[in-house]
Coordinates of C-alpha atoms in Angstrom, one line a residue:
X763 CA -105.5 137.9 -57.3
X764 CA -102.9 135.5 -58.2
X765 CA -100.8 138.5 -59.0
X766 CA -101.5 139.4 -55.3
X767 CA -100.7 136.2 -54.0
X768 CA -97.8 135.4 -55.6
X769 CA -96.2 138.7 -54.5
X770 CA -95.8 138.2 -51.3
X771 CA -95.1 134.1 -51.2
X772 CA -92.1 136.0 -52.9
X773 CA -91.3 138.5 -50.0
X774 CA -91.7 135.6 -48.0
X775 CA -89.2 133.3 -49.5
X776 CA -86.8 136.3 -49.6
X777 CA -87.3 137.1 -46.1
X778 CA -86.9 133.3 -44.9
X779 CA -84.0 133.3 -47.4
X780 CA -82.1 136.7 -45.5
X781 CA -83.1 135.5 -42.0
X782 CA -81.1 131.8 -42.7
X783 CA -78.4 133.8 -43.1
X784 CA -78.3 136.0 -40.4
X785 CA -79.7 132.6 -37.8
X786 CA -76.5 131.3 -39.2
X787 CA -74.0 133.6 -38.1
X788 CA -75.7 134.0 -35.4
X789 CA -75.9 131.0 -34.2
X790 CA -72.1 130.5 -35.2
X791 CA -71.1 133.4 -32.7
X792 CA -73.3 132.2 -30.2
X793 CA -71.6 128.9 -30.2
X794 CA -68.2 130.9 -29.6
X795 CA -69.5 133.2 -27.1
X796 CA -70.4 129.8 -25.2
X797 CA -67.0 128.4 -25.5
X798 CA -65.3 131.5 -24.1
X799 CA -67.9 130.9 -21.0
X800 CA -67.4 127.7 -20.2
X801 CA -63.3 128.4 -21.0
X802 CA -63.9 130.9 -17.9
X803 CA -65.3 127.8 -16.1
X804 CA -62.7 125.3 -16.5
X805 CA -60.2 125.5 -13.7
X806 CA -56.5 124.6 -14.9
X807 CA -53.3 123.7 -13.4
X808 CA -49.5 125.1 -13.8
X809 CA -46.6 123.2 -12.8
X810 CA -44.5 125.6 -11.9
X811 CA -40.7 124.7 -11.6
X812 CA -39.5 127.4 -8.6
X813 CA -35.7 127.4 -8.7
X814 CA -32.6 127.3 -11.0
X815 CA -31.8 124.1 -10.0
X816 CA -35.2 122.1 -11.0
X817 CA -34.7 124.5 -14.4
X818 CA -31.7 123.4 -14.9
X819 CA -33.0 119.9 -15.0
X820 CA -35.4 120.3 -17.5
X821 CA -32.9 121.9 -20.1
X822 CA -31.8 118.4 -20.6
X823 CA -35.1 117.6 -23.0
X824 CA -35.1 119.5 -26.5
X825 CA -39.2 120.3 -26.1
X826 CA -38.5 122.1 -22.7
X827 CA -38.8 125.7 -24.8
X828 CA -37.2 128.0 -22.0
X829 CA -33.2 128.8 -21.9
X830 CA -33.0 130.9 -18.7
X831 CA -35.0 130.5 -15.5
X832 CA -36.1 134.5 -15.0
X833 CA -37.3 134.5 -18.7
X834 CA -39.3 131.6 -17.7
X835 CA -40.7 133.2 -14.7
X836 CA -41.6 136.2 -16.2
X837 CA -43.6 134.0 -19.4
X838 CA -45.5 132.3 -16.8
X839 CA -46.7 134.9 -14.8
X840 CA -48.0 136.8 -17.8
X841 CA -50.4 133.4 -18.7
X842 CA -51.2 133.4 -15.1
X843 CA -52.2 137.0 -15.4
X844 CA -54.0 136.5 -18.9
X845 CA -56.2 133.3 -17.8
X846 CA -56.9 135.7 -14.6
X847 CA -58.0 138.5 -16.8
X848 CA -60.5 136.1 -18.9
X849 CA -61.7 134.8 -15.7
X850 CA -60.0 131.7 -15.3
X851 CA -59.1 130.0 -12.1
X852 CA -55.8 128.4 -12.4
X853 CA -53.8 126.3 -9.5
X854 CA -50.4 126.6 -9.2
X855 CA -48.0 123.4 -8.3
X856 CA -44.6 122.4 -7.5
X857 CA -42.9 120.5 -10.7
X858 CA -40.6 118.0 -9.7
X859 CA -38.4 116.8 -12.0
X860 CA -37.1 114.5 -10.4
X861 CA -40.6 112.8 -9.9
X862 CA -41.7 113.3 -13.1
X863 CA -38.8 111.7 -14.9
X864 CA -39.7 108.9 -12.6
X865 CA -43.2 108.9 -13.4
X866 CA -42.6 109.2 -16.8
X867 CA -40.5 105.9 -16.7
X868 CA -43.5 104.1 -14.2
X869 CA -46.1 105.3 -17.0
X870 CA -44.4 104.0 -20.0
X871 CA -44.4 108.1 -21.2
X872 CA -41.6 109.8 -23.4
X873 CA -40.5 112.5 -21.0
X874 CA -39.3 115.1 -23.6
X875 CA -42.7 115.7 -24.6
X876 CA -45.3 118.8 -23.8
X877 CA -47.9 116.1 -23.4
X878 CA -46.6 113.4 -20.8
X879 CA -45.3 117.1 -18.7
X880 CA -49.3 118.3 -19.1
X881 CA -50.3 114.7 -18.1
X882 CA -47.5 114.9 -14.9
X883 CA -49.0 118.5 -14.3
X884 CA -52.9 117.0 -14.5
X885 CA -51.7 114.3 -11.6
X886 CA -50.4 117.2 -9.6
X887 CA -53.6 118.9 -9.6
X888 CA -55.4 115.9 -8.0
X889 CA -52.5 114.5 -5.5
X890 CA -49.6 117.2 -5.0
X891 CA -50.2 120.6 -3.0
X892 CA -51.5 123.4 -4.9
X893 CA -51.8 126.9 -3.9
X894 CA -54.8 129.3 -6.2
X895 CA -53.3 132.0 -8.4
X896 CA -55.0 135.3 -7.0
X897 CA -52.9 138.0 -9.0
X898 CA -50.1 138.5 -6.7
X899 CA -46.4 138.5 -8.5
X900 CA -45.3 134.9 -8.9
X901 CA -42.2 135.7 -5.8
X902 CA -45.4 136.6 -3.1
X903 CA -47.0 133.3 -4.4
X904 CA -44.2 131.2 -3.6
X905 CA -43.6 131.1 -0.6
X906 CA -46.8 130.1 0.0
X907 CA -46.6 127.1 -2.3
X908 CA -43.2 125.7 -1.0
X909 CA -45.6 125.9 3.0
X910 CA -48.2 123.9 1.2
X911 CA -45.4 121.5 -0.2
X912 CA -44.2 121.4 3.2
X913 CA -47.0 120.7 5.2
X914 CA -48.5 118.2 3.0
X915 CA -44.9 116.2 3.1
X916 CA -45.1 116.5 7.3
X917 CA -48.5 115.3 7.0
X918 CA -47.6 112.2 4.6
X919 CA -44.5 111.4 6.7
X920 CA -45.9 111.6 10.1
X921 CA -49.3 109.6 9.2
X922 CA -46.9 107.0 7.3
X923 CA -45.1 106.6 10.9
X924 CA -48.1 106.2 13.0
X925 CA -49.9 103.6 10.4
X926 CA -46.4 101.9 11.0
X927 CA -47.2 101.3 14.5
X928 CA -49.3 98.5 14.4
X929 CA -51.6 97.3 16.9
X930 CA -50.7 96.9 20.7
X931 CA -49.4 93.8 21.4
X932 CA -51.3 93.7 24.5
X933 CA -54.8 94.5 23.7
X934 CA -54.9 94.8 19.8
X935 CA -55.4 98.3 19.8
X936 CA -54.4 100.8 17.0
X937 CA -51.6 102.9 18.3
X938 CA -51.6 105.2 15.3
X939 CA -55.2 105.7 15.7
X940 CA -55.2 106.3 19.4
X941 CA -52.5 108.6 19.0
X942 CA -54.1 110.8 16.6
X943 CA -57.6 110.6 18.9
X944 CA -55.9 111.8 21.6
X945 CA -53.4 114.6 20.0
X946 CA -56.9 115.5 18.3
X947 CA -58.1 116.1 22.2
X948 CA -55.4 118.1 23.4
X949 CA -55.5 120.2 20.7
X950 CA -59.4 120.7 21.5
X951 CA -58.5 121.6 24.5
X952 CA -55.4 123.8 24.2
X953 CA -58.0 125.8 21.7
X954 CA -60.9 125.5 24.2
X955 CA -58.7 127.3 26.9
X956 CA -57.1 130.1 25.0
X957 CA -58.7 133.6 25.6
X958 CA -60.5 135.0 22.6
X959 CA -58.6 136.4 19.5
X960 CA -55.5 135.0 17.4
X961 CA -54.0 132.1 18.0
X962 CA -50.6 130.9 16.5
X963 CA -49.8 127.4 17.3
X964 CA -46.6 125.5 17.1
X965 CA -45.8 122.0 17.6
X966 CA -42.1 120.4 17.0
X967 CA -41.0 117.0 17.4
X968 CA -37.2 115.8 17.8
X969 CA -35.1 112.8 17.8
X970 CA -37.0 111.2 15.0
X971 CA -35.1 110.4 11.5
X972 CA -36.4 113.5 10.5
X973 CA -37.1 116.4 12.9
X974 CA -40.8 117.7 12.8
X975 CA -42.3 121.3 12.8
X976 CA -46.1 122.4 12.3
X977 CA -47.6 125.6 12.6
X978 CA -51.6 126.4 13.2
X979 CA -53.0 129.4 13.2
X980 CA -56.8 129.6 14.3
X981 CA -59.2 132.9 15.7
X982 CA -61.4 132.1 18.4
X983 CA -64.0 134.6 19.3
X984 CA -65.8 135.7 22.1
X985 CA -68.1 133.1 22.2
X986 CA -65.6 130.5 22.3
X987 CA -66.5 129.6 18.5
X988 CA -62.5 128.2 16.5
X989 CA -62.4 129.2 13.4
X990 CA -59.2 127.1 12.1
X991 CA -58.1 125.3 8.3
X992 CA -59.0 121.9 8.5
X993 CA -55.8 120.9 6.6
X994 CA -53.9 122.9 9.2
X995 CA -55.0 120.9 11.7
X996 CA -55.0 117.8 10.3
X997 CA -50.9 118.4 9.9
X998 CA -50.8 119.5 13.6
X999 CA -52.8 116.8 14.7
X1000 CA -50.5 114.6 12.9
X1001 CA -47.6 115.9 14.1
X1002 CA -48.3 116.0 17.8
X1003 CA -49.3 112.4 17.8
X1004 CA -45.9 111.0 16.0
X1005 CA -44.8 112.7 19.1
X1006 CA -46.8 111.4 22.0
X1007 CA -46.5 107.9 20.0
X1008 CA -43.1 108.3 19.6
X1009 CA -41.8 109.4 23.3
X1010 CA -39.8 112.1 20.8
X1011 CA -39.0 115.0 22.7
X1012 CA -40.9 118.0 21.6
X1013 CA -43.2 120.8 22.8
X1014 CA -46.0 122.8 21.9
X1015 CA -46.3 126.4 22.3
X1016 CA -49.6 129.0 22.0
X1017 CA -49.4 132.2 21.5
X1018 CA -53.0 134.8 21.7
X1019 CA -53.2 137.7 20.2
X1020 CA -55.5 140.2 21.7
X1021 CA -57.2 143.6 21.0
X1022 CA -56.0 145.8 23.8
X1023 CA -54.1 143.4 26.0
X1024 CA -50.3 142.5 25.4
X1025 CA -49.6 139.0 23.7
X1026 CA -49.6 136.0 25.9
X1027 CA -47.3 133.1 25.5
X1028 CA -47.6 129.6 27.0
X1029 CA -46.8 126.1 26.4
X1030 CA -46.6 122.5 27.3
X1031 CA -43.7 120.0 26.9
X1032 CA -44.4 116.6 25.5
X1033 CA -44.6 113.4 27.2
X1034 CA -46.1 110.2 26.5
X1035 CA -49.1 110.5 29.0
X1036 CA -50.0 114.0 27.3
X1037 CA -48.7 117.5 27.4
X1038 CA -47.1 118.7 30.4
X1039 CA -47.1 122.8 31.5
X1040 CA -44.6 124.6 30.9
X1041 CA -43.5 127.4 33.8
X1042 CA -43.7 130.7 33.2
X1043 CA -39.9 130.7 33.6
X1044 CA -39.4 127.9 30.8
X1045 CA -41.2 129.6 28.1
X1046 CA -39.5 132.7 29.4
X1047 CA -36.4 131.0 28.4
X1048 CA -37.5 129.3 25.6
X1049 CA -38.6 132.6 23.7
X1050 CA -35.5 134.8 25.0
X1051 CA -32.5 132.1 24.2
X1052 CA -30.8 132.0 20.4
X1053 CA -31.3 128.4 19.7
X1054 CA -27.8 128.3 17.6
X1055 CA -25.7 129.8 19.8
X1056 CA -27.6 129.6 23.3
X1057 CA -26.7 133.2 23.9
X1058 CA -30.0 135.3 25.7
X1059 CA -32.2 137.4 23.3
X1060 CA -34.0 140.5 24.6
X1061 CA -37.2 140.0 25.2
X1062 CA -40.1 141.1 23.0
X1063 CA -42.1 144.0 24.3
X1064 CA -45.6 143.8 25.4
X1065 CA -45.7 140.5 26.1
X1066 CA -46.4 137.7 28.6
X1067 CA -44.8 135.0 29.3
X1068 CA -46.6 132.7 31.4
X1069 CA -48.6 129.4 32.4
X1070 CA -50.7 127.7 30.5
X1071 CA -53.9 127.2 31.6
X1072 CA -55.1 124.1 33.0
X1073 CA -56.8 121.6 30.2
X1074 CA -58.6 119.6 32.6
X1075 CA -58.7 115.7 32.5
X1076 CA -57.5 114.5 29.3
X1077 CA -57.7 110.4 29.4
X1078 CA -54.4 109.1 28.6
X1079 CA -53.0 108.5 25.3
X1080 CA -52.6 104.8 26.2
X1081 CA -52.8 102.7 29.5
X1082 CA -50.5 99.8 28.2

């Protein structure tokens, strides 16, 4: 009986013995199977330096690894296809390098080093414009980024000039704020009033320091719901108030897009109390004259070129 017991206390110990091993490595490549999940799930960030003259400015550190800028376009668009094909979200951002070497020298960083341009690239990520990679070729992808860069810039300059404003001298009020409040109710409006389908806006300010253009596009359905990119709009919104603040020359111009009806193209001219219509006439001549040389352009078929629409009673922007 001993002889019985002992034989399989044995077994057991051998068993327990084979089974450590195998728990081991298994656990091991669990632990590595885990790591390549949660790799999938961190999103990362490329600074991505778009033409041969921001290249150029980075040959002047010896870490910068790249000689030529299409060899360094090509490199980044295979990681930015490899971290796709793991499953990896990655951003894509404009390097500077002139702001880096500049934040480099605020941050007390060496700027010939991989890790202050990863740190510069991580500050990008949560402040600077950023478009997602989604597997297009790096030269579709760009354009797209430089529009973000843009619009964000727009946006930073025109809020910068309305908080400049102040408050009226005569009753305390805001005028950046009311601005904004009331560009944000003509828009409304404009939107509100625009038959059902596309709808490409454009707003453009003059006679500022620095001339002003913003573009929104939004889809408005037969219910009257606006479907429209809230960052967009805060840009237009923006934009359109520098100019009613301002008394900048400028205009705003709709365009609808329509399933079985030819385009229709309207627009307002701004003034100080709001946005004035445009006739028929103007926008003909607007849309149908080369701004460069003043010479008329043929006008696009299948479509109309007309009134806007009345927006009803929009308070004015400011009484004082």
């Amino acid at each position: 009986m001993a002889r019985t017991h002992a034989q399989p206390d044995r077994a057991t110990r051998g068993d327990h013995s084979s089974c450590s091993g195998r728990g081991s490595r298994t656990a091991r490549t669990g632990r590595r199977n885990q790591r390549r999940v949660l790799r999938r799930e961190v999103a990362g960030t490329v600074g991505l330096l778009t033409d041969e003259q921001d290249f150029a400015a980075m040959l002047r550190y010896r870490s910068f690894a790249f000689d030529d800028h299409p060899t360094y376009l090509d490199q980044m668009e295979s990681l930015l296809r490899s971290r796709a094909a793991q499953g990896s979200h990655t951003s894509v951002a404009l390097f500077d390098p002139t702001e880096y070497a500049l934040w480099c020298r605020e941050a007390g960083l060496d700027p010939d080093a991989g890790a202050s341009r990863a740190r510069f690239t991580a500050e990008l990520a949560a402040t600077g414009p950023t478009v997602p990679y989604d597997g297009r070729p790096l030269a579709d992808l760009l354009p797209d980024l430089v529009e973000e860069a843009v619009r964000q810039a727009t946006w930073e300059y025109a809020t910068e000039v309305l908080a400049g404003l102040g408050p009226c001298p005569e009753c305390g009020e805001d005028l950046g704020r009311l601005a904004l409040a009331h560009a944000a109710t003509l828009l409304a409006s404009a939107l509100d009033t625009a038959p059902p389908g596309s709808l490409h806006l454009v707003c453009s300010v003059s006679a500022l320091p620095q001339a002003l253009f913003s573009v929104l596009d939004a889809e408005r359905g037969e219910d009257g719901d606006v479907e429209i990119d809230e960052g967009e709009a805060l840009e237009f919104t923006a934009v359109l108030a520098l100019g009613i603040a301002t008394r900048s020359p400028g205009g705003l111009v709709l365009r609808s897009v329509g399933a079985g009806r030819s385009d229709q193209v309207h627009g307002w001219r701004l003034r100080p109390e709001g946005l004035e219509p445009l006739t028929a006439g103007e926008v003909f001549d607007a849309y149908c004259t080369d701004v460069t040389t003043g010479e008329p352009i043929a006008p696009e078929s299948d479509v109309d070129y007309c009134a806007p629409p009345d927006l009803g009673v929009v308070p004015p922007y400011h009484p004082h």
